[in-house]
């Protein structure tokens, strides 16, 4: 049977100040800011998309920088860690770079064989990891400050904490084309495609507190599907599981449906296309503030409402 879900599409999180978000992700981590737009449901707030060169599925981390909202709390029913894939030979480079910019991190650890990781957080407390591995064949993007051989290649995995893993696991395997590919202790790893960028780890953490949404937490995770037709097929399967998917929503760069998985995490299904080059030349992605046609008549008002931001790449050499 045709595979309807091909892997992770993007992860979206809540952040504080817009400029410090850009400084951290484009400056220090060197991800490409592939789109600067606004929250389509709250156009006075930016929506930043970071990713690899084209902003391909499995590389896209997006933020709503709300300025100042109360901090959230990591916990069960939440996606607590998003990781980036980097070469095994880049361990010394990245430790030195994080130190250079005053970012503290936990000591290196090995998880599965050939997979060494380092946990750190952004300025708002969002849980991140660098996963050092030799299994990722993607080419990393760099603005120039990070040598190409050390550049981030995209996501490696995401980590979701749950009271119990079974109901989420059943949804992933029965409706979303995932397979259980590894397990260790309380960690169960699923993937629609067994390559870096697509791993979804479910951790059973019954003793942890429930996560609380807010600054520094993930808002939702999106899984990738090929097109409108496969999205509709997934939507039917989700409705059959009584999870009340939303209608298809136009997100300009993809179309989306949303629903909450049984453990409480908001899931989205997003189409691979049309992609970020639909309203900007590929070599100029992220440079201009892009608005959907609906908000274009209000551009003046929106530009006044959002704080001006810039890339400042020279400060992050
Ligand atoms: Zn999304």
Coordinates of C-alpha atoms and ligand atoms in Angstrom, one line a residue:
X1 CA 0.0 0.0 0.0
X2 CA 1.1 3.5 -0.7
X3 CA 2.9 5.3 2.1
X4 CA 0.8 8.4 3.0
X5 CA 3.2 9.8 5.6
X6 CA 6.9 10.2 4.6
X7 CA 8.4 11.5 7.8
X8 CA 8.6 14.7 9.8
X9 CA 7.7 18.0 8.0
X10 CA 8.3 20.6 10.7
X11 CA 8.3 21.5 14.4
X12 CA 6.8 24.8 15.6
X13 CA 7.6 26.4 18.9
X14 CA 6.8 29.5 21.0
X15 CA 9.6 32.0 21.5
X16 CA 10.3 35.3 23.2
X17 CA 12.0 38.2 21.4
X18 CA 12.2 38.0 17.6
X19 CA 15.7 39.3 17.2
X20 CA 17.2 37.0 19.8
X21 CA 15.4 34.1 18.1
X22 CA 17.1 35.0 14.8
X23 CA 20.5 35.5 16.5
X24 CA 20.3 32.1 18.1
X25 CA 19.1 29.9 15.2
X26 CA 20.5 31.7 12.1
X27 CA 23.5 33.2 13.9
X28 CA 24.8 30.6 16.4
X29 CA 23.4 27.4 14.9
X30 CA 23.7 28.7 11.4
X31 CA 20.3 27.4 10.1
X32 CA 18.9 29.2 7.1
X33 CA 16.1 31.6 7.8
X34 CA 14.0 30.4 4.9
X35 CA 10.9 32.5 5.5
X36 CA 9.9 35.6 7.4
X37 CA 6.2 35.8 7.6
X38 CA 3.4 36.3 10.2
X39 CA 1.3 33.9 12.2
X40 CA -1.7 33.5 9.9
X41 CA -4.0 33.2 12.9
X42 CA -2.5 36.3 14.6
X43 CA -0.8 38.6 12.0
X44 CA 0.7 41.0 14.6
X45 CA 3.2 38.1 15.5
X46 CA 6.0 37.0 13.3
X47 CA 6.3 33.4 12.0
X48 CA 10.0 32.5 11.3
X49 CA 10.9 29.3 9.5
X50 CA 14.5 27.9 9.7
X51 CA 15.8 25.0 7.8
X52 CA 18.3 23.7 5.3
X53 CA 19.0 25.4 2.0
X54 CA 15.5 24.8 0.5
X55 CA 13.7 24.4 3.8
X56 CA 13.0 20.7 3.0
X57 CA 10.7 18.6 5.1
X58 CA 12.7 17.1 8.0
X59 CA 14.7 20.3 8.5
X60 CA 12.2 23.0 9.3
X61 CA 11.9 24.5 12.8
X62 CA 9.5 27.4 13.0
X63 CA 8.7 29.9 15.7
X64 CA 6.1 32.3 16.8
X65 CA 8.1 34.9 18.7
X66 CA 5.5 36.4 21.0
X67 CA 7.9 38.9 22.7
X68 CA 6.9 38.2 26.3
X69 CA 4.6 35.4 27.3
X70 CA 4.8 33.3 30.4
X71 CA 7.3 30.4 30.3
X72 CA 6.0 26.9 29.7
X73 CA 7.1 23.7 31.3
X74 CA 8.5 20.6 29.8
X75 CA 6.6 17.4 30.7
X76 CA 4.4 14.6 29.6
X77 CA 2.0 15.2 26.8
X78 CA 4.5 17.5 25.1
X79 CA 7.3 17.4 22.5
X80 CA 10.3 18.3 24.7
X81 CA 13.4 17.9 22.6
X82 CA 14.1 18.6 18.9
X83 CA 17.5 17.5 17.7
X84 CA 19.7 18.5 14.8
X85 CA 21.9 16.1 12.9
X86 CA 25.6 16.8 12.6
X87 CA 28.6 14.6 11.6
X88 CA 30.4 12.5 14.3
X89 CA 33.6 14.3 13.5
X90 CA 32.0 17.7 14.6
X91 CA 31.9 17.0 18.3
X92 CA 34.9 19.3 19.2
X93 CA 33.8 22.0 16.8
X94 CA 30.3 22.3 18.3
X95 CA 31.4 22.1 21.9
X96 CA 33.8 25.0 21.2
X97 CA 31.1 27.0 19.3
X98 CA 28.5 26.6 22.1
X99 CA 31.1 27.7 24.6
X100 CA 32.1 30.6 22.5
X101 CA 28.6 32.0 22.7
X102 CA 28.0 31.1 26.3
X103 CA 25.5 28.3 25.8
X104 CA 25.7 25.7 28.5
X105 CA 25.1 22.1 27.6
X106 CA 25.0 18.7 29.4
X107 CA 27.9 16.3 29.0
X108 CA 28.0 14.2 25.9
X109 CA 26.2 10.9 26.0
X110 CA 25.6 7.9 23.7
X111 CA 22.0 6.9 23.1
X112 CA 21.8 4.2 20.5
X113 CA 25.0 2.8 18.9
X114 CA 26.8 5.4 16.8
X115 CA 24.6 8.2 18.1
X116 CA 26.3 10.6 20.5
X117 CA 24.3 13.6 21.7
X118 CA 24.6 16.8 23.6
X119 CA 21.6 18.5 25.2
X120 CA 21.2 22.3 25.4
X121 CA 18.4 24.9 25.4
X122 CA 17.8 28.1 23.5
X123 CA 17.4 31.4 25.4
X124 CA 13.7 30.7 26.0
X125 CA 14.3 27.2 27.4
X126 CA 13.4 25.2 24.3
X127 CA 14.9 21.7 24.5
X128 CA 17.5 21.0 21.8
X129 CA 20.1 18.4 21.0
X130 CA 22.9 18.0 18.5
X131 CA 23.1 14.4 17.5
X132 CA 26.5 13.4 16.2
X133 CA 26.3 10.5 13.7
X134 CA 27.6 9.2 10.5
X135 CA 24.3 8.1 9.0
X136 CA 23.1 11.3 7.5
X137 CA 23.6 11.8 3.7
X138 CA 22.0 15.3 3.5
X139 CA 24.2 18.3 2.8
X140 CA 24.2 21.0 5.5
X141 CA 23.5 24.6 4.8
X142 CA 25.8 27.4 6.0
X143 CA 25.8 31.2 5.8
X144 CA 29.5 31.0 5.9
X145 CA 30.3 31.3 9.6
X146 CA 30.2 27.5 10.1
X147 CA 32.5 25.4 7.9
X148 CA 30.4 23.2 5.6
X149 CA 31.8 20.0 7.1
X150 CA 30.3 20.9 10.5
X151 CA 27.0 22.4 9.3
X152 CA 23.6 21.1 10.6
X153 CA 22.0 18.8 8.1
X154 CA 18.4 19.0 9.4
X155 CA 16.6 17.3 12.2
X156 CA 17.7 14.0 13.6
X157 CA 14.8 13.2 15.9
X158 CA 12.1 14.5 18.2
X159 CA 11.3 13.4 21.7
X160 CA 7.8 13.2 23.0
X161 CA 7.0 12.4 26.6
X162 CA 3.9 10.4 27.4
X163 CA 2.1 8.9 30.4
X164 CA 2.2 5.6 28.4
X165 CA 3.4 5.0 24.9
X166 CA 0.8 2.6 23.6
X167 CA -2.0 4.9 22.3
X168 CA 0.4 7.3 20.6
X169 CA 2.3 4.3 19.2
X170 CA -0.8 2.8 17.8
X171 CA -1.7 6.1 16.1
X172 CA 1.8 6.3 14.6
X173 CA 1.8 2.7 13.3
X174 CA -1.8 2.3 12.3
X175 CA -2.7 5.7 10.9
X176 CA 0.6 7.4 10.2
X177 CA 2.7 4.8 8.4
X178 CA 5.4 4.6 11.2
X179 CA 7.2 1.5 12.3
X180 CA 8.9 0.8 15.6
X181 CA 12.6 0.7 14.7
X182 CA 14.4 0.7 18.1
X183 CA 13.7 0.7 21.8
X184 CA 15.8 1.1 24.9
X185 CA 14.5 1.4 28.5
X186 CA 11.5 3.7 28.4
X187 CA 12.4 5.0 24.9
X188 CA 10.5 3.7 21.8
X189 CA 11.7 5.0 18.4
X190 CA 9.4 5.2 15.4
X191 CA 10.0 6.3 11.9
X192 CA 8.1 6.5 8.6
X193 CA 11.5 6.3 6.9
X194 CA 14.5 4.9 8.8
X195 CA 16.8 7.9 8.1
X196 CA 17.9 10.9 10.2
X197 CA 15.3 13.6 10.2
X198 CA 12.4 11.3 10.7
X199 CA 12.8 9.7 14.1
X200 CA 10.0 10.1 16.6
X201 CA 11.0 8.9 20.1
X202 CA 8.2 8.3 22.5
X203 CA 9.4 8.3 26.1
X204 CA 7.2 6.8 28.9
X205 CA 7.5 9.3 31.7
X206 CA 4.5 8.6 34.0
X207 CA 6.2 10.2 36.9
X208 CA 6.9 13.6 35.2
X209 CA 4.6 16.6 35.6
X210 CA 2.3 17.4 32.7
X211 CA 3.9 19.8 30.2
X212 CA 2.5 23.4 30.1
X213 CA 2.4 25.4 26.9
X214 CA 4.2 28.7 26.9
X215 CA 7.5 30.4 26.1
X216 CA 10.2 27.8 25.2
X217 CA 7.9 24.9 24.4
X218 CA 6.8 23.2 21.3
X219 CA 3.4 24.1 19.9
X220 CA 3.0 21.2 17.5
X221 CA 4.8 18.8 15.2
X222 CA 3.9 18.3 11.5
X223 CA 4.3 15.1 9.6
X224 CA 4.9 15.2 5.8
X225 CA 2.6 13.9 3.2
X226 CA 3.1 14.1 -0.6
X227 CA 0.1 16.2 -1.8
X228 CA -3.5 17.1 -1.4
X229 CA -4.7 13.7 -2.3
X230 CA -2.6 11.8 0.2
X231 CA -3.5 14.4 2.8
X232 CA -7.1 13.7 2.3
X233 CA -6.5 10.0 2.6
X234 CA -4.7 10.6 6.0
X235 CA -7.6 12.9 7.1
X236 CA -10.1 10.1 6.6
X237 CA -8.0 7.7 8.6
X238 CA -7.7 10.2 11.4
X239 CA -11.4 10.9 11.4
X240 CA -12.0 7.1 11.6
X241 CA -9.9 7.1 14.8
X242 CA -12.3 9.7 16.2
X243 CA -9.6 12.3 16.5
X244 CA -11.5 15.2 14.9
X245 CA -9.1 16.5 12.3
X246 CA -9.6 20.2 11.2
X247 CA -10.5 21.0 7.6
X248 CA -7.6 21.5 5.2
X249 CA -6.0 24.9 5.9
X250 CA -3.9 26.9 3.4
X251 CA -0.6 27.8 5.0
X252 CA 0.8 29.3 1.7
X253 CA 3.9 27.0 1.6
X254 CA 1.9 23.9 2.3
X255 CA -1.6 22.9 3.3
X256 CA -2.4 21.5 6.7
X257 CA -4.7 19.6 8.9
X258 CA -4.4 19.4 12.7
X259 CA -5.6 17.1 15.4
X260 CA -4.6 16.2 19.0
X261 CA -3.0 12.8 19.6
X262 CA -4.3 10.8 22.5
X263 CA -1.4 11.9 24.8
X264 CA -2.1 15.6 24.2
X265 CA 0.4 16.6 21.6
X266 CA -0.9 18.7 18.7
X267 CA -0.1 16.9 15.4
X268 CA -0.3 18.4 11.9
X269 CA -0.2 16.8 8.5
X270 CA 1.5 19.1 6.0
X271 CA 2.0 18.7 2.2
X272 CA 5.5 18.7 0.8
X273 CA 4.6 21.4 -1.7
X274 CA 4.4 24.1 -2.9
X275 CA 7.4 25.0 -0.7
X276 CA 9.1 28.2 0.3
X277 CA 10.1 29.3 -3.2
X278 CA 6.4 29.9 -4.1
X279 CA 6.7 33.6 -3.2
X280 CA 10.5 34.3 -3.2
X281 CA 13.5 33.4 -5.3
X282 CA 15.3 30.4 -3.9
X283 CA 18.5 32.5 -3.4
X284 CA 16.6 35.2 -1.5
X285 CA 14.6 33.1 0.9
X286 CA 13.9 34.8 4.2
X287 CA 15.0 38.2 3.2
X288 CA 11.7 40.1 2.8
X289 CA 8.6 40.0 5.0
X290 CA 6.2 37.8 3.1
X291 CA 2.5 38.0 3.6
X292 CA -0.3 35.9 2.2
X293 CA -2.6 37.7 -0.2
X294 CA -5.2 38.0 2.6
X295 CA -3.0 40.2 4.7
X296 CA -1.2 42.1 1.8
X297 CA -3.7 45.0 2.1
X298 CA -2.7 45.4 5.8
X299 CA 1.0 45.3 5.1
X300 CA 1.7 48.8 6.5
X301 CA -0.1 48.1 9.7
X302 CA 1.6 44.7 10.1
X303 CA 5.1 46.1 9.5
X304 CA 4.5 48.7 12.2
X305 CA 3.2 46.0 14.6
X306 CA 6.3 43.7 14.4
X307 CA 9.7 44.7 15.6
X308 CA 12.3 45.2 12.9
X309 CA 14.8 42.3 12.7
X310 CA 18.0 41.5 10.9
X311 CA 20.3 38.6 10.4
X312 CA 23.5 40.1 12.0
X313 CA 25.6 37.2 10.7
X314 CA 28.9 39.0 11.1
X315 CA 28.5 38.8 14.8
X316 CA 28.4 35.0 14.8
X317 CA 31.6 34.2 12.9
Ligands
LIG1 ZN1 2.8 23.8 11.6

